[in-house]
Amino acid sequence: MKNSSSGSSLKAILPPTATGLGIVALWEGYTRGFDIDPLLLPSPTAVLSFLFANLQLFLKHSISTLSVISGGFAMGALCGLSLGVAMHASSLVRRASYPWLVASQMVPIPAIAPILLLWLGFTIWPKLIVVALICFFPVAVNTVDGLRQIDRECIDLLKTFKASKRQLLLFAALPAALPAVFSGFRVAMALAVIAAVFGEWVGARSGLGQLMLAYNNQTRTDGLFAAVGVLATLGIGLFFLVGWLERKLLPWRRLTENSESP
């Protein structure tokens, strides 16, 4: 069993790894073979060299960005989950909230970052709120959709045991909705990384977004590429962290997928 699981893990990891290494090799060969100006496109080795030469600086700014991402994601996920549950529990809340939930996404959230900065100043709160507002929508919508996928036979069975509405929600609706909720978490986490950079671009004293602006103003293209690479690595790691938590917290889903796979 262990060998089969490790073999499947290798099958999942090897193709994207090989693709990434191939792209980097082509990039390196292109910049060297055609003698591309480093100000336009630095080579991967130049980017890595700059990154390792300034590793402490990148680490410091990465921690700042990570705190914004994690804090804003937690706020947005909690609010989205709470609203999704409330909309499922009350048709009045659903009718009153759903149109406004959709309308909230018609407003470009990064565009209100300067207003938040004006209201709250150069603190972490404008950045946290920008991230939370972007994370809020996918979690709320996926929670509502997941709660609709409840097994009616399970509901009928619990009702025969005189289960209350609260018990139906806790023991039937929420467990059935968790896969959809985690799908919303994954989407929200991917968007949280982008939102954090937008927030840092508007007003921040630290963070990878602020570092990107600084290197752009200095025309340090190697530093700019290094910051983008660190940000992308951070985002990929957080995305897979949510997936790992899902596998740990929902073991029955993994067993179901394994039983259905040929």
XYZ file of C-alpha atoms in Angstrom:
262
model
C 0.000 0.000 0.000
C 2.863 2.363 0.881
C 4.622 1.619 -2.404
C 1.476 2.288 -4.414
C 0.858 5.611 -2.618
C 4.472 6.723 -3.111
C 4.273 5.663 -6.750
C 1.121 7.709 -7.288
C 2.767 10.686 -5.568
C 5.730 10.451 -7.930
C 3.376 10.254 -10.908
C 1.680 13.432 -9.714
C 4.921 15.326 -9.010
C 7.161 14.311 -11.922
C 5.213 15.783 -14.902
C 4.894 19.355 -13.540
C 8.468 19.231 -12.213
C 9.826 18.126 -15.581
C 7.755 20.797 -17.337
C 9.044 23.505 -14.994
C 12.666 22.447 -15.426
C 12.210 22.374 -19.200
C 10.827 25.920 -19.228
C 13.705 27.160 -17.055
C 16.245 25.450 -19.335
C 14.680 27.035 -22.434
C 14.638 30.417 -20.689
C 18.322 30.102 -19.755
C 19.270 28.974 -23.251
C 17.298 31.795 -24.872
C 18.873 34.553 -22.753
C 22.383 33.178 -23.294
C 22.059 32.156 -26.943
C 20.487 35.421 -28.128
C 22.430 37.648 -25.694
C 19.277 39.214 -24.267
C 19.700 42.464 -22.320
C 19.364 41.581 -18.583
C 17.284 44.725 -18.090
C 14.645 43.193 -20.374
C 14.894 39.535 -19.391
C 17.451 38.284 -16.859
C 18.508 34.660 -16.989
C 17.280 32.214 -14.325
C 20.805 31.930 -12.939
C 20.989 35.721 -12.548
C 17.637 35.749 -10.778
C 18.698 32.944 -8.418
C 22.026 34.627 -7.786
C 20.263 37.859 -6.800
C 17.794 35.949 -4.628
C 20.474 34.127 -2.654
C 22.552 37.287 -2.297
C 19.555 39.017 -0.678
C 17.979 36.036 1.040
C 17.493 37.744 4.413
C 15.728 40.686 2.782
C 13.373 38.409 0.838
C 12.692 36.353 3.955
C 11.744 39.458 5.930
C 9.332 40.707 3.262
C 7.908 37.213 2.705
C 6.972 36.967 6.384
C 5.196 40.326 6.134
C 3.230 39.224 3.058
C 2.452 35.855 4.628
C 0.941 37.559 7.670
C -1.327 39.634 5.405
C -2.362 36.593 3.359
C -3.072 34.365 6.357
C -4.884 37.054 8.358
C -7.013 38.266 5.454
C -7.788 34.710 4.356
C -8.911 33.754 7.865
C -11.206 36.799 8.073
C -12.699 36.262 4.627
C -13.122 32.507 5.048
C -14.814 32.867 8.431
C -17.226 35.555 7.172
C -17.963 33.649 3.975
C -18.590 30.387 5.822
C -20.842 32.102 8.363
C -22.897 33.859 5.695
C -23.196 30.650 3.657
C -24.547 28.759 6.659
C -26.947 31.614 7.504
C -28.226 31.708 3.922
C -28.852 27.965 4.026
C -30.596 28.123 7.385
C -32.876 31.049 6.527
C -34.603 31.662 3.209
C -35.141 35.276 4.257
C -31.389 35.792 4.772
C -30.724 34.091 1.434
C -33.174 36.291 -0.490
C -31.878 39.430 1.225
C -28.160 38.635 0.948
C -27.530 36.733 -2.279
C -28.072 39.647 -4.720
C -25.765 41.837 -2.633
C -23.233 39.031 -2.423
C -23.076 38.910 -6.224
C -23.139 42.708 -6.523
C -20.152 42.972 -4.200
C -18.018 41.296 -6.864
C -18.973 43.907 -9.447
C -16.924 46.426 -7.453
C -13.182 46.145 -8.218
C -11.920 45.390 -4.714
C -8.331 46.608 -5.347
C -9.791 49.969 -6.394
C -11.172 50.565 -2.905
C -7.771 49.940 -1.310
C -6.858 53.673 -1.461
C -10.115 54.498 0.334
C -9.318 51.966 3.055
C -5.837 53.444 3.328
C -7.368 56.895 3.785
C -9.713 55.616 6.505
C -7.357 53.280 8.373
C -3.922 54.730 7.646
C -0.658 52.915 7.005
C -1.542 49.913 9.152
C -2.045 46.257 8.338
C -5.842 46.635 8.366
C -6.362 48.019 4.823
C -4.386 45.088 3.402
C -6.223 42.547 5.570
C -9.614 43.912 4.505
C -8.685 43.836 0.794
C -7.645 40.180 1.106
C -10.741 39.328 3.166
C -13.115 40.957 0.664
C -11.630 38.946 -2.200
C -11.593 35.656 -0.234
C -15.130 36.149 1.062
C -17.060 35.495 -2.176
C -15.773 32.045 -3.284
C -16.103 30.652 0.246
C -19.671 31.944 0.672
C -20.856 30.693 -2.735
C -19.234 27.268 -2.369
C -20.685 26.901 1.126
C -24.198 27.641 -0.142
C -23.796 25.221 -3.059
C -22.302 22.536 -0.824
C -25.101 22.745 1.704
C -27.598 22.164 -1.104
C -25.953 18.826 -1.935
C -27.231 17.176 1.229
C -28.513 13.598 0.961
C -32.295 13.681 1.404
C -32.328 10.097 2.679
C -29.940 11.095 5.450
C -32.187 14.018 6.364
C -35.270 11.787 6.430
C -33.445 9.253 8.599
C -32.392 11.912 11.118
C -35.906 13.327 11.176
C -37.260 9.937 12.203
C -35.048 10.262 15.276
C -36.558 13.694 15.987
C -33.370 15.575 15.077
C -33.580 19.342 15.468
C -32.658 21.829 12.738
C -29.379 22.475 14.499
C -28.583 18.758 14.604
C -29.499 18.385 10.928
C -27.081 21.190 10.103
C -24.231 19.847 12.254
C -24.513 16.131 11.491
C -25.817 16.078 7.916
C -25.565 19.356 6.019
C -22.112 20.577 7.082
C -20.272 17.247 6.619
C -21.810 16.940 3.143
C -20.793 20.502 2.300
C -17.180 20.286 3.471
C -15.701 19.182 0.096
C -17.336 22.178 -1.598
C -16.247 24.448 1.261
C -12.623 23.349 0.847
C -12.882 23.978 -2.894
C -13.865 27.521 -1.979
C -10.915 27.700 0.422
C -8.498 26.696 -2.355
C -9.843 29.324 -4.747
C -9.795 31.933 -1.985
C -6.199 31.118 -1.053
C -5.053 31.553 -4.650
C -6.822 34.917 -4.838
C -5.492 35.958 -1.424
C -1.928 36.047 -2.735
C -2.926 38.425 -5.551
C -5.004 40.559 -3.180
C -2.117 40.893 -0.725
C 0.119 42.284 -3.476
C -2.567 44.790 -4.511
C -2.865 45.911 -0.907
C 0.895 46.320 -0.577
C 1.109 48.268 -3.819
C -1.329 50.884 -2.514
C 0.401 51.496 0.780
C 2.884 49.392 2.704
C 6.290 49.691 4.289
C 7.126 46.007 3.849
C 6.024 42.963 1.893
C 6.831 41.373 -1.451
C 4.458 43.740 -3.259
C 6.308 46.751 -1.872
C 9.624 45.084 -2.755
C 8.430 44.563 -6.337
C 7.598 48.259 -6.641
C 11.002 49.230 -5.264
C 12.875 46.992 -7.721
C 10.705 48.220 -10.582
C 11.586 51.833 -9.759
C 15.271 50.870 -9.598
C 15.017 48.925 -12.907
C 16.396 45.886 -11.082
C 14.722 43.316 -13.309
C 16.538 40.426 -11.653
C 15.200 41.530 -8.270
C 11.711 41.966 -9.710
C 11.758 38.446 -11.146
C 13.099 37.099 -7.861
C 10.251 38.737 -5.925
C 7.685 37.331 -8.368
C 9.252 33.884 -8.038
C 9.174 33.986 -4.238
C 5.548 35.185 -4.309
C 4.551 32.407 -6.718
C 6.308 29.794 -4.578
C 4.535 31.139 -1.496
C 1.166 30.983 -3.238
C 1.697 27.441 -4.519
C 2.774 26.283 -1.067
C -0.312 27.794 0.593
C -2.602 26.318 -2.070
C -1.234 22.830 -1.477
C -1.364 23.380 2.288
C -5.138 23.829 2.005
C -5.307 20.627 -0.055
C -3.243 18.775 2.548
C -5.554 19.976 5.328
C -8.533 18.798 3.306
C -7.061 15.312 2.968
C -6.327 15.183 6.697
C -9.691 16.544 7.838
C -11.815 14.689 5.264
C -10.292 11.193 5.134
C -13.570 9.675 3.955
C -13.382 11.671 0.727
C -9.963 10.233 -0.102
C -11.246 6.713 0.545
C -14.232 7.341 -1.724
C -12.017 8.660 -4.525
C -9.691 5.650 -4.220
C -12.598 3.223 -4.372
C -14.007 4.938 -7.462
C -10.687 5.109 -9.323
C -10.036 2.224 -11.789
